[in-house]
GROMACS .gro file of C-alpha atoms in nm:
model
  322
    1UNK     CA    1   0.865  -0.002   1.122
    2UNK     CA    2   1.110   0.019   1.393
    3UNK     CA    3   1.162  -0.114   1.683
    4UNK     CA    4   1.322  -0.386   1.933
    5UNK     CA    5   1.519  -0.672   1.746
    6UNK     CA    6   1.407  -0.942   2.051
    7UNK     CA    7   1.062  -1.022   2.080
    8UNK     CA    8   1.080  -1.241   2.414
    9UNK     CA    9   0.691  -1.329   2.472
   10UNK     CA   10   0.397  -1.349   2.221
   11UNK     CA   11   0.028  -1.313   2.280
   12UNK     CA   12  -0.233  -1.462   2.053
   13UNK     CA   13   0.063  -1.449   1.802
   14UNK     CA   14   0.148  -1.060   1.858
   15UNK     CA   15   0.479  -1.019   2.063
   16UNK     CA   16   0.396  -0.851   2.388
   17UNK     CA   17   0.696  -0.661   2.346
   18UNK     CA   18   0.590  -0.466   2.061
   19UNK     CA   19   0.383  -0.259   2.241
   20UNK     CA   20   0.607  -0.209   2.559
   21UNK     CA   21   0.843  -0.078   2.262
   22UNK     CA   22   0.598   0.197   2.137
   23UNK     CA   23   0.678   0.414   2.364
   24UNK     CA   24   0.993   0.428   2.365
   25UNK     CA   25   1.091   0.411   1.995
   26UNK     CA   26   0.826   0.676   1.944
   27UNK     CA   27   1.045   0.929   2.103
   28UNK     CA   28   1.251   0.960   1.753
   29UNK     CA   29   0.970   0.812   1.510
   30UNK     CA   30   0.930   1.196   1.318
   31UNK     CA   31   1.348   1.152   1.276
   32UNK     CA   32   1.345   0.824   1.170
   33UNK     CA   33   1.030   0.917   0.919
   34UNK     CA   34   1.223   1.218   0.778
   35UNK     CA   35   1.534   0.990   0.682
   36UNK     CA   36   1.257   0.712   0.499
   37UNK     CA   37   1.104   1.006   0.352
   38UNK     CA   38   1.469   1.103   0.242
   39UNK     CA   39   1.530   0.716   0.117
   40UNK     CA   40   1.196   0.714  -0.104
   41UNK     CA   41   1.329   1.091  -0.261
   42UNK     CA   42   1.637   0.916  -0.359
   43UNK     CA   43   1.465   0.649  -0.545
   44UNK     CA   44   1.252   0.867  -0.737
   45UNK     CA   45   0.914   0.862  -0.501
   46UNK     CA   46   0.789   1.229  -0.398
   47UNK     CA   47   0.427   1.063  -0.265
   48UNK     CA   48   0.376   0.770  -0.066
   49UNK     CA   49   0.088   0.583   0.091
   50UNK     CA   50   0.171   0.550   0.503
   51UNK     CA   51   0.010   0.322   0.723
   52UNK     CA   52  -0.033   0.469   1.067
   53UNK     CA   53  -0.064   0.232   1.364
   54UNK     CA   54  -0.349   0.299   1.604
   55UNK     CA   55  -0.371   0.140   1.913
   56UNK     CA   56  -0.454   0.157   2.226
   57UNK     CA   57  -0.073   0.172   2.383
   58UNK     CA   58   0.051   0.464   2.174
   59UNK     CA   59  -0.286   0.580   2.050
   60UNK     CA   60  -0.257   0.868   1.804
   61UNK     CA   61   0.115   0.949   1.858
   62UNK     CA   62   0.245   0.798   1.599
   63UNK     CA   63  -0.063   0.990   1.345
   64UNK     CA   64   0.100   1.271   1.488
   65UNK     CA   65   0.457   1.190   1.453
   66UNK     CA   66   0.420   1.115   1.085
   67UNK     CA   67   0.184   1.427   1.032
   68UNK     CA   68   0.522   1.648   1.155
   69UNK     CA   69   0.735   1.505   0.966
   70UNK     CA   70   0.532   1.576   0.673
   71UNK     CA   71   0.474   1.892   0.740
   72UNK     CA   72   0.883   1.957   0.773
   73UNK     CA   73   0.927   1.770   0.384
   74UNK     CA   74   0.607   1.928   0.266
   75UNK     CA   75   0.832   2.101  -0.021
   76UNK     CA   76   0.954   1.762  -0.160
   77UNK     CA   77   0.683   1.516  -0.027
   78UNK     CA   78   0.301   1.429   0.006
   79UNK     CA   79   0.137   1.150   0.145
   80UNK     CA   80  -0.197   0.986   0.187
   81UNK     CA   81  -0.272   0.845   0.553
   82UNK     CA   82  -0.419   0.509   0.632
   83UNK     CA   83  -0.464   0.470   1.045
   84UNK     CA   84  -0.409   0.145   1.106
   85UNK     CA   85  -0.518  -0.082   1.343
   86UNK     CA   86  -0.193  -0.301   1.389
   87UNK     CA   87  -0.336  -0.502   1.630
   88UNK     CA   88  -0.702  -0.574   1.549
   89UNK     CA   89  -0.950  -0.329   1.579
   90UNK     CA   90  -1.192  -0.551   1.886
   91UNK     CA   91  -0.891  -0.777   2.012
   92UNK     CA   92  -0.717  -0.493   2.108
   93UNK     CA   93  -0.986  -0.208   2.154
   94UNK     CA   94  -0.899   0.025   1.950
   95UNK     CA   95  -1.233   0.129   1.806
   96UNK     CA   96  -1.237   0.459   1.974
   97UNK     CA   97  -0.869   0.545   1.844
   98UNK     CA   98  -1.016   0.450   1.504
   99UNK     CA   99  -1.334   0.692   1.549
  100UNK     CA  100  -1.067   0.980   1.691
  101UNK     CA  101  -0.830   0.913   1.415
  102UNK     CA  102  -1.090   0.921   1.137
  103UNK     CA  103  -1.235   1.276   1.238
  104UNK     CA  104  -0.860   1.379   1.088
  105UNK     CA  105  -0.750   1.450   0.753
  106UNK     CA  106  -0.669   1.090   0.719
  107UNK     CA  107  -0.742   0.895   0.374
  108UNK     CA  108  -0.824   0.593   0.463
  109UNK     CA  109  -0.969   0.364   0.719
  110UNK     CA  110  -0.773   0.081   0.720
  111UNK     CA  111  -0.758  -0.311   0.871
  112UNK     CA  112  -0.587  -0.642   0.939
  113UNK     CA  113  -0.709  -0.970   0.888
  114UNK     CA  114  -1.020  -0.936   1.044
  115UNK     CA  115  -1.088  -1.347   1.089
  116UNK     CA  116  -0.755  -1.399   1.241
  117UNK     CA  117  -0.704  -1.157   1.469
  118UNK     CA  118  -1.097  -1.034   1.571
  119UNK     CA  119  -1.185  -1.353   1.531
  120UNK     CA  120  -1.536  -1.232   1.335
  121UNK     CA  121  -1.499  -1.110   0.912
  122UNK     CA  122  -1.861  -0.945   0.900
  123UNK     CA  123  -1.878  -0.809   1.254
  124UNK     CA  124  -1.491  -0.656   1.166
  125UNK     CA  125  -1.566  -0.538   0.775
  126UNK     CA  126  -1.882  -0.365   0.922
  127UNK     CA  127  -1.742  -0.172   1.147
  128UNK     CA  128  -1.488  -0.064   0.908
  129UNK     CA  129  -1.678  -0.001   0.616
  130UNK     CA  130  -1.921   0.231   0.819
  131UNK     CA  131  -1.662   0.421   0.981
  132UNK     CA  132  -1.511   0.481   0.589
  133UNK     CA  133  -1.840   0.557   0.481
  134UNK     CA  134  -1.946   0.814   0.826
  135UNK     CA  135  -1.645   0.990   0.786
  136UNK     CA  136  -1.591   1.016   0.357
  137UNK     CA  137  -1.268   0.785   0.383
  138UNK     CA  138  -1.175   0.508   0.155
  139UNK     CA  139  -1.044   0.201   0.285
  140UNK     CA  140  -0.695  -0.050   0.250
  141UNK     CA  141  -0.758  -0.395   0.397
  142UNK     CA  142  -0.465  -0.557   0.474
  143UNK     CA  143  -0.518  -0.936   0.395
  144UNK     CA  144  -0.279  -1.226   0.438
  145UNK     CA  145  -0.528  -1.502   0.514
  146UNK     CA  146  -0.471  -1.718   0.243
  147UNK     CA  147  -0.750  -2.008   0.287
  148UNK     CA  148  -1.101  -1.967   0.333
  149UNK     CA  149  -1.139  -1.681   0.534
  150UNK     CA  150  -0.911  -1.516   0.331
  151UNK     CA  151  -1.149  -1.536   0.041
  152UNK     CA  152  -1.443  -1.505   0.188
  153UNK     CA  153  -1.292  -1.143   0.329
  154UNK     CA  154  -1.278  -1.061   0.021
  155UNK     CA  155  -1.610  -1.131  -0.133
  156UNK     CA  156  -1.750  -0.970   0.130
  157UNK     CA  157  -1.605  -0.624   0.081
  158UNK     CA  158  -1.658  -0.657  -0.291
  159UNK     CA  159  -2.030  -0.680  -0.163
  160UNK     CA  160  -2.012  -0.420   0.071
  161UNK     CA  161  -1.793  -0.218  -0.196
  162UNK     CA  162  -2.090  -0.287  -0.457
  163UNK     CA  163  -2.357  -0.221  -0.188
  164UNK     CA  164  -2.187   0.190  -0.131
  165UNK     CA  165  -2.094   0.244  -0.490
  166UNK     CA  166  -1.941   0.584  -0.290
  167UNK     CA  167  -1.658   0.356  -0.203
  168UNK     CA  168  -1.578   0.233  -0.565
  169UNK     CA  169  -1.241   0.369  -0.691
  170UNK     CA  170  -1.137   0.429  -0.304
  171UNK     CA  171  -1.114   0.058  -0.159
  172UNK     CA  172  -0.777  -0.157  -0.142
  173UNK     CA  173  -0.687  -0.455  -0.060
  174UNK     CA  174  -0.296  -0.487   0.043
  175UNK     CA  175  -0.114  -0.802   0.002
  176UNK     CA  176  -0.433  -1.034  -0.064
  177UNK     CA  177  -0.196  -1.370  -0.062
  178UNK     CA  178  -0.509  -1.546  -0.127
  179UNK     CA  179  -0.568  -1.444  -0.473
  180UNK     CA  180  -0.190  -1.653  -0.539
  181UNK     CA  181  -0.391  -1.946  -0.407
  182UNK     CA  182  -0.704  -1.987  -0.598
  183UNK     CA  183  -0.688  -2.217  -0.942
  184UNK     CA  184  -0.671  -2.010  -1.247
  185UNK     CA  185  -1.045  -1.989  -1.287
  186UNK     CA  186  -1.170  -1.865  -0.981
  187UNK     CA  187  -0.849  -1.620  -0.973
  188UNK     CA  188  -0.972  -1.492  -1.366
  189UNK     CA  189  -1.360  -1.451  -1.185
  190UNK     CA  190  -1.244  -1.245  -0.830
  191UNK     CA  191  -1.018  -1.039  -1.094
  192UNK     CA  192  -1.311  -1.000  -1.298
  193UNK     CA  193  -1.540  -0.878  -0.954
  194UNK     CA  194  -1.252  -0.675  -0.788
  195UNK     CA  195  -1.215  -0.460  -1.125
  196UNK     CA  196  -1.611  -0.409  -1.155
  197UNK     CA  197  -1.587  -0.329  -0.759
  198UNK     CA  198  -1.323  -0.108  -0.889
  199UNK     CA  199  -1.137  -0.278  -0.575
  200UNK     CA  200  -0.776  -0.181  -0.615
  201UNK     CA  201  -0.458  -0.420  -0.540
  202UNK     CA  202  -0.155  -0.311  -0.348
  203UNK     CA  203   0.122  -0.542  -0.358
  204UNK     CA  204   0.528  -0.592  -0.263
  205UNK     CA  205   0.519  -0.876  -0.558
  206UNK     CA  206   0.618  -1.155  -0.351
  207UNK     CA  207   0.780  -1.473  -0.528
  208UNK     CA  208   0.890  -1.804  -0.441
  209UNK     CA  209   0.627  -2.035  -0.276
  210UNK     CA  210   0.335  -1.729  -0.331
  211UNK     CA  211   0.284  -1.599  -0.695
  212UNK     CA  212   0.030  -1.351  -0.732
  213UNK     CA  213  -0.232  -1.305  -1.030
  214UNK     CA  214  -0.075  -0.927  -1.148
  215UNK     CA  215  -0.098  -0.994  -1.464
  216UNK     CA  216  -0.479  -1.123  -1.472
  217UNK     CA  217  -0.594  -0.864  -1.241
  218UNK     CA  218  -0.412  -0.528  -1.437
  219UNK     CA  219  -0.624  -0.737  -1.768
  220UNK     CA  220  -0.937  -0.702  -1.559
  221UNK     CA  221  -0.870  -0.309  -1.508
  222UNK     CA  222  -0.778  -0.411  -1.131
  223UNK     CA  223  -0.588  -0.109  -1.036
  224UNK     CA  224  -0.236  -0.226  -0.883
  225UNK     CA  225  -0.019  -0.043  -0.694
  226UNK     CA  226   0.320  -0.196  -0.535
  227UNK     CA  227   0.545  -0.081  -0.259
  228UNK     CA  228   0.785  -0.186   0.000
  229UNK     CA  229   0.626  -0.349   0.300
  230UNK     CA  230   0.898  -0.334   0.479
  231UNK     CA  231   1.309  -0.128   0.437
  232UNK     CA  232   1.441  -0.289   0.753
  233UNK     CA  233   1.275  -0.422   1.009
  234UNK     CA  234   1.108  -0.756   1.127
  235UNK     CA  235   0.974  -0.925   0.842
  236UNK     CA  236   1.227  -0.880   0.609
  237UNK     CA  237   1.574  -0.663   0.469
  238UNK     CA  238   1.515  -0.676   0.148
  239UNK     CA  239   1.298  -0.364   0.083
  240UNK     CA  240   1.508  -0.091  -0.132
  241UNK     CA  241   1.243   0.152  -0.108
  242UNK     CA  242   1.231   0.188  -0.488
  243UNK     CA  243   0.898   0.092  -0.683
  244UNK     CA  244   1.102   0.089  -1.032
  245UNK     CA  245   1.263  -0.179  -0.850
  246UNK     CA  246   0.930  -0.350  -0.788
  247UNK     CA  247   0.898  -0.277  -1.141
  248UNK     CA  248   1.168  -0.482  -1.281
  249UNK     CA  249   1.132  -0.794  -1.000
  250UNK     CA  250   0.732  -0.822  -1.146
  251UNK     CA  251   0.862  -0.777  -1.505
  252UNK     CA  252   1.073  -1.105  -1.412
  253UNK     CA  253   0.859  -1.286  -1.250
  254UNK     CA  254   0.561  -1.229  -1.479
  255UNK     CA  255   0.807  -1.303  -1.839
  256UNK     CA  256   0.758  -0.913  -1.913
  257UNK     CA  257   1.028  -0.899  -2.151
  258UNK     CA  258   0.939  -0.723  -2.468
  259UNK     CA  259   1.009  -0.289  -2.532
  260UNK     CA  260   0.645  -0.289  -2.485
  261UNK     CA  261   0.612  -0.541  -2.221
  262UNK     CA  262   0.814  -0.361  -2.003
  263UNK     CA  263   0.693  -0.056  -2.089
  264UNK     CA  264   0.363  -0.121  -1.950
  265UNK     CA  265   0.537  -0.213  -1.616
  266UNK     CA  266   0.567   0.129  -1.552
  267UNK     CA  267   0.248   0.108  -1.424
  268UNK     CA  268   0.351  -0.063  -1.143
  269UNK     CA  269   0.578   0.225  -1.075
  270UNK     CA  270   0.365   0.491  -1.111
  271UNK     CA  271   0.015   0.363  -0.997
  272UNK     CA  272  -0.119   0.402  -1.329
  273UNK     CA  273   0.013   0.657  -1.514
  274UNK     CA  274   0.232   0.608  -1.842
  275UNK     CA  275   0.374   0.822  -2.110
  276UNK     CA  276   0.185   0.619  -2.366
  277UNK     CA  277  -0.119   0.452  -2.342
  278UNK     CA  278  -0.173   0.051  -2.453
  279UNK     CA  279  -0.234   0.187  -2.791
  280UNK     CA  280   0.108   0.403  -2.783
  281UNK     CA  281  -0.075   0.759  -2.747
  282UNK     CA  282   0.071   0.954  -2.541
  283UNK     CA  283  -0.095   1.028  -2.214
  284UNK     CA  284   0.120   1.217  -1.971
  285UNK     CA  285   0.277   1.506  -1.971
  286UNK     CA  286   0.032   1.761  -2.046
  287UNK     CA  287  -0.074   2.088  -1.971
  288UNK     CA  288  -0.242   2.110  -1.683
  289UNK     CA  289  -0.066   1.776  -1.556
  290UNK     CA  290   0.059   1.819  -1.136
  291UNK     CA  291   0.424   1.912  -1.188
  292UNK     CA  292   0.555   1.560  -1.066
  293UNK     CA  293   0.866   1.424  -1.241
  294UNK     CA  294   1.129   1.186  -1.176
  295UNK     CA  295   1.444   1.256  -1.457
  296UNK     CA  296   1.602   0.879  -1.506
  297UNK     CA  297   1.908   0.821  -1.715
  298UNK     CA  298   1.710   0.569  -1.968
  299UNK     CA  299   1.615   0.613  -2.343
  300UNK     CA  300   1.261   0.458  -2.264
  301UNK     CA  301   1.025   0.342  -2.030
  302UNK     CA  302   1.154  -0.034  -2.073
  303UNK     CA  303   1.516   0.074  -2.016
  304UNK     CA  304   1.444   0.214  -1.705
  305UNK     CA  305   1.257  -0.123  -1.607
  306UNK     CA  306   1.480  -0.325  -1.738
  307UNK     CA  307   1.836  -0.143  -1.598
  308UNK     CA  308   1.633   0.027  -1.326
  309UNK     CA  309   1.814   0.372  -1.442
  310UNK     CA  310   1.909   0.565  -1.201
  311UNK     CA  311   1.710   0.861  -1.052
  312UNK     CA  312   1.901   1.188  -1.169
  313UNK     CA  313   1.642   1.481  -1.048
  314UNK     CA  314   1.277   1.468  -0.867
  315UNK     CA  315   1.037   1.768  -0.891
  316UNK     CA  316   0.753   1.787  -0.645
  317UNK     CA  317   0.442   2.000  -0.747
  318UNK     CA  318   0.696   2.224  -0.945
  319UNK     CA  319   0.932   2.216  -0.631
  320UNK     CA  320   1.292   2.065  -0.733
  321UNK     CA  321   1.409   1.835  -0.452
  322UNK     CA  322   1.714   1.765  -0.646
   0.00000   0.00000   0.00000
């Protein structure tokens, strides 16, 4: 996300500034896409999940903005669409940007720490899940409450999940800090519910003072996905905009350091797919398979975790990028 480097007054802890900025750095938002676009190519990543701020300063510029840059790297890049609602959906009102923005060919409806900043987790989730569900969307909750209300957010959408079955397979939950709270047991039992919820995890693999479950949640068929939250911007500079590098930090982390240990890392990488299966059948490529391919310089899926090969060539839907 880009933007001003000062943030000189804050609001309910939102910096007032950010939205006096949206305008302006708006102006060059589908440039400044193209080049990130360009960044995640280089690293081996032709398809990308994008979250889309909607709110009621810039409103559904910046939907648009991404959607033309898109369109101009179509050849060498897709994308799946999450709008957004940076700053709260009733705090700020944005519900009828949401409404507008979900009558698009969005993907998902997504949110932000609905008992923080709304101030309410059902009368938030609600609204959420029915816009999803009125408008055949999935959803990506954003959740960095990491007390109580951060697990109670989340045992209510795994009711509300199991409640519209239609949204099994199409809900996420990004970040989810609290699951690196919980004592081992109650983390094993909300893996256990998130992967019959078939509630998927999206996660930057933070370390230090927050470790996060991976391991016990891929074990409970949680699907997990990691990316970069952030390239450079206000949270943080550390974000490469490589997933094999997200890849090899959780492989750390987590004591992945077997061939076959790393191997199944990949999965990280890839959101799932692997060119053998736990059992070591292979699994991908095959006819029929969407003509996606990154070329590394690695003997093996473990080397490339492990070294975090290079990217030498990246085919989009039978379109060489490079």
């Amino acid at each position: 996300m880009a933007g001003s480097k000062t943030w000189p007054r804050r609001c309910k802890g939102y910096d007032c500034s950010r939205t006096e900025n949206f305008a302006r750095t708006a102006q060059n938002s589908t440039h400044k896409a193209e080049k990130l676009i360009e960044l995640l190519q280089s690293k081996g990543t032709a398809f990308a999940r994008s979250h889309v701020n909607i709110e009621p300063t810039s409103k559904l510029d910046s939907l648009h903005h991404l959607q033309l840059a898109l369109e101009n790297k179509k050849n060498g890049f897709g994308a799946e669409l999450v709008a957004f609602p940076q700053h709260g959906v009733f705090y700020t009102d944005s519900v009828p940007y949401l409404k507008e923005a979900a009558k698009t060919n969005i993907d998902f409806i997504g949110g932000v720490d609905p008992f923080s900043i709304d101030g309410a987790i059902e009368k938030t989730m609600d609204f959420t899940v029915q816009l999803a569900l009125d408008n055949n969307k999935g959803l990506d909750i954003h959740l960095h409450e990491s007390g109580e209300s951060g697990l109670k957010t989340v045992e209510y959408l795994i009711n509300k999940v199991n409640e519209n079955p239609v949204l099994k397979g199409k809900t996420y939950l990004s970040h989810c800090f609290v699951l690196g709270r919980l004592e081992k047991p109650k983390q094993q039992e909300m893996a256990e519910k998130l992967g019959a919820a078939q509630i998927g995890i999206v996660s930057t693999i933070p370390f230090g003072g927050l470790i996060m479950p991976i391991p016990t949640l891929m074990e409970n068929n949680v699907k997990v996905m990691t990316g970069n939250d952030s390239i450079v911007d206000h949270w943080n500079t550390f974000g490469t905009g490589s997933v094999l590098q997200k890849a090899n930090l959780a492989a750390q982390v987590y004591g992945q350091a077997t061939e076959y240990a790393l191997s199944r890392m990949l999965k990280l990488a890839t959101a799932g797919p692997t060119p053998l299966d736990d059992k070591g059948n292979m699994q991908w490529p095959k006819v029929g398979d969407s003509a996606d391919i990154a070329f590394l310089d690695a003997s093996c899926s473990a080397e490339a975790i492990s070294r975090i090969s290079p990217v030498k060539s990246l085919i989009y839907q039978g379109n060489l990028v490079f």
